[in-house]
XYZ file of N, CA and C in Angstrom:
237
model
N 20.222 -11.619 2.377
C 19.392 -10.789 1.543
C 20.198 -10.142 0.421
N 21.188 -9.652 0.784
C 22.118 -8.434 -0.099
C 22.495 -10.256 -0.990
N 23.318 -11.033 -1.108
C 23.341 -12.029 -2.031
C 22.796 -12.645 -3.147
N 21.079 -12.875 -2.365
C 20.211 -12.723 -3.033
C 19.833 -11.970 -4.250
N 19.707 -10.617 -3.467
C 19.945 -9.844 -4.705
C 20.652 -9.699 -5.482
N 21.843 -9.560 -5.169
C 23.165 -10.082 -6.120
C 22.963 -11.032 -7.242
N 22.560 -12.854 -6.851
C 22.490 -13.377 -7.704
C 21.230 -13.589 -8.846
N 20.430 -12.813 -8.090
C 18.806 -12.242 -9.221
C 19.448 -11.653 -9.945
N 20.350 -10.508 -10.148
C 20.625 -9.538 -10.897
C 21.927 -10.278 -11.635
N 22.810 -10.956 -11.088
C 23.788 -11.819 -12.025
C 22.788 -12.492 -13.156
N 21.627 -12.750 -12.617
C 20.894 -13.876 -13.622
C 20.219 -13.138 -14.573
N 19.961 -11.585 -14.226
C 19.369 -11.265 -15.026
C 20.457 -10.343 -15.812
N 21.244 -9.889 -15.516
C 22.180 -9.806 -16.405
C 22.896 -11.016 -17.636
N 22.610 -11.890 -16.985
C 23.305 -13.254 -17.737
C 22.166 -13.361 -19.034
N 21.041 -13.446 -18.660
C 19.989 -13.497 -20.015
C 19.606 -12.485 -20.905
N 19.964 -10.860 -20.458
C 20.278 -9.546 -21.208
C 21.434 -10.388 -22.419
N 22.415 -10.417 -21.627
C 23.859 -10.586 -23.000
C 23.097 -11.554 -23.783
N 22.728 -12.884 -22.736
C 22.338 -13.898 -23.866
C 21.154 -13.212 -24.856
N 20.486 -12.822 -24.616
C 19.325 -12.130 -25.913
C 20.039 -11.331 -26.737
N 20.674 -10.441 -26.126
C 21.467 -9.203 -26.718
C 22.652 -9.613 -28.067
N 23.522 -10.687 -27.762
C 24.444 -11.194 -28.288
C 24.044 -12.439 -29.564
N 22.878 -12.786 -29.637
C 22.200 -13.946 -30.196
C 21.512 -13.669 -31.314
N 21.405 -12.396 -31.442
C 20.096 -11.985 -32.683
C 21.246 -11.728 -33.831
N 20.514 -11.224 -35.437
C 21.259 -10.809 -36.280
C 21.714 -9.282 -36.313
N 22.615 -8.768 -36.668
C 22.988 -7.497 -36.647
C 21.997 -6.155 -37.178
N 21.575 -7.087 -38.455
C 20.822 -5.948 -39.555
C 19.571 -7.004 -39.696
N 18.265 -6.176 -40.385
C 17.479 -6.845 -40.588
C 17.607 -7.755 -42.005
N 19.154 -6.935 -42.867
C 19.343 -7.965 -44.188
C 20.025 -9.380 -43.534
N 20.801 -9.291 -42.894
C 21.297 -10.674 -42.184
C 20.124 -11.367 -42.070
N 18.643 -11.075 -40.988
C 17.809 -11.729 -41.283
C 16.966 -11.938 -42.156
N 16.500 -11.245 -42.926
C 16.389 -11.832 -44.227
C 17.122 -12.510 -44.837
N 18.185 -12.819 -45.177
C 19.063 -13.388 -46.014
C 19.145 -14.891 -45.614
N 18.770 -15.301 -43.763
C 19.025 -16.315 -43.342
C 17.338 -17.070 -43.479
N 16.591 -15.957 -43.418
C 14.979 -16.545 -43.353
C 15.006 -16.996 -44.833
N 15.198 -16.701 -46.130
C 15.024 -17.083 -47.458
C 15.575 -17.851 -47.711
N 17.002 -18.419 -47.156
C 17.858 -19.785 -47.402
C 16.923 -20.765 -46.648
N 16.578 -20.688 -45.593
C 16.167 -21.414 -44.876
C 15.099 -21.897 -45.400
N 14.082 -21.104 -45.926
C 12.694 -21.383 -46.575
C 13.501 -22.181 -47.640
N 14.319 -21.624 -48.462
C 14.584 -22.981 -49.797
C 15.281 -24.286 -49.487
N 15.835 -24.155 -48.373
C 16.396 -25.500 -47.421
C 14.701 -26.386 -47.085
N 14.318 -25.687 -46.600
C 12.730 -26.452 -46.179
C 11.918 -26.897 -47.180
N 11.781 -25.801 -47.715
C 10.624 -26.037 -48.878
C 10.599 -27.283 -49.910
N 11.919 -27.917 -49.478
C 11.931 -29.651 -50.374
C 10.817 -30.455 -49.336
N 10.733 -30.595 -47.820
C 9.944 -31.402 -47.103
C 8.319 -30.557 -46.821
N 8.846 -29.162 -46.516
C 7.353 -28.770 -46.215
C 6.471 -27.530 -47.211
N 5.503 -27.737 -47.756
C 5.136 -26.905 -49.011
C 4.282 -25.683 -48.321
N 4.407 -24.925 -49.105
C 3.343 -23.689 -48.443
C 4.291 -22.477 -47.780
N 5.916 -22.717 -47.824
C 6.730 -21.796 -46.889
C 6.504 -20.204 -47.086
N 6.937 -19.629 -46.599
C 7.045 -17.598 -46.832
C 7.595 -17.399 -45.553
N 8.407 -16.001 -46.256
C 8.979 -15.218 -45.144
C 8.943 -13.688 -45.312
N 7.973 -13.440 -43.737
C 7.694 -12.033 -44.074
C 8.404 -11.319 -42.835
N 8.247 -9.659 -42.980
C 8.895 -9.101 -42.341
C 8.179 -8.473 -41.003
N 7.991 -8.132 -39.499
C 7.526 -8.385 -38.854
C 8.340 -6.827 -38.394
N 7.406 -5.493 -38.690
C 8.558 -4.400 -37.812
C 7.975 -3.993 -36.604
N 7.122 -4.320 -35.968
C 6.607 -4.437 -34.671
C 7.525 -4.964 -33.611
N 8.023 -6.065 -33.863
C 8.892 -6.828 -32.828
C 10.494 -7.442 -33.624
N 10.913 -6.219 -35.086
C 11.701 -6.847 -35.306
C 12.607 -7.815 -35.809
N 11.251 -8.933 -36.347
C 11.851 -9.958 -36.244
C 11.052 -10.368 -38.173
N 12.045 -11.139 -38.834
C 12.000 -11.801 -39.791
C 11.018 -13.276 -39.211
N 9.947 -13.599 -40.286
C 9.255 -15.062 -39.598
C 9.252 -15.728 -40.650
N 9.873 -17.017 -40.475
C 9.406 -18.331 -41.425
C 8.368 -19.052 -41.603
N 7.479 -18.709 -42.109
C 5.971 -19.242 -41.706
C 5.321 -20.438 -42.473
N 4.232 -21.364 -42.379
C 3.797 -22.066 -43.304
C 2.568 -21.672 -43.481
N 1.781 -21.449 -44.556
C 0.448 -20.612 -44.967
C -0.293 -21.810 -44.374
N -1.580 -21.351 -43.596
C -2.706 -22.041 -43.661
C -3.835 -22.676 -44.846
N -4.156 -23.530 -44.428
C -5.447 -24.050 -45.902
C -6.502 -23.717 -45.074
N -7.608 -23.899 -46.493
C -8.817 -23.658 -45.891
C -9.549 -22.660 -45.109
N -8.940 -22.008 -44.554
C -9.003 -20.539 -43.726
C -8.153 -20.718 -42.022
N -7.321 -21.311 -42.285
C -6.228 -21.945 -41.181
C -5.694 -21.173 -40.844
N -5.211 -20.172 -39.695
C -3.840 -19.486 -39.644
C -2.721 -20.036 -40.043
N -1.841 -19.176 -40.914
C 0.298 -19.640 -40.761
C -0.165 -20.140 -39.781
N 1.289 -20.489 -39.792
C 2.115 -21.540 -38.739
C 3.448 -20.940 -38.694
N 3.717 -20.450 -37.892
C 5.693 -20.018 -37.398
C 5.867 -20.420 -37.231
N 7.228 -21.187 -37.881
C 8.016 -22.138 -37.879
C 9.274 -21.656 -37.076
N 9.893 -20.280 -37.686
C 10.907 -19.418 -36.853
C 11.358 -18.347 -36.879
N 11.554 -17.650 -36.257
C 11.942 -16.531 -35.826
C 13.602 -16.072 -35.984
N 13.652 -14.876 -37.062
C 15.036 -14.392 -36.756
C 14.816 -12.973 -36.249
N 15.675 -12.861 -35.209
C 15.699 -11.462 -34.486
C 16.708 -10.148 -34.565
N 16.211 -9.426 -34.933
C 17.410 -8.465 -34.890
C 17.661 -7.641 -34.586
């Protein structure tokens, strides 16, 4: 039992750092990486934007909907 618990909590410690350690520092880092990225893309896919998301944080690469379509998130930078 006591092991068990042990290795639940190794694991969940292990995916804390990994989230924790993985995002951008500042929200300009993510911006800076969401707007390259959109002009990296925007040669294959048309319609790109990147808006800012302060609810959860996060910079989104999106593709606008037609017609009355929702975006489309393409990706997520976190910070």
């Amino acid at each position: 039992m006591k092991l068990t618990i042990a290795f639940i909590s190794l694991i969940a410690i292990l995916f804390w750092c990994l989230y924790f350690f993985t995002g951008y520092k500042s929200a300009f880092e993510a911006d800076q990486q969401c707007h390259y990225e959109m002009r990296l893309k925007s040669i294959e896919i048309e319609g790109l934007g990147c808006d800012h998301d302060l609810e959860t944080h996060q910079w989104l690469l999106y593709r606008k909907g037609n017609n009355d379509q929702p975006s489309q998130v393409i990706e997520r930078y976190r910070y």
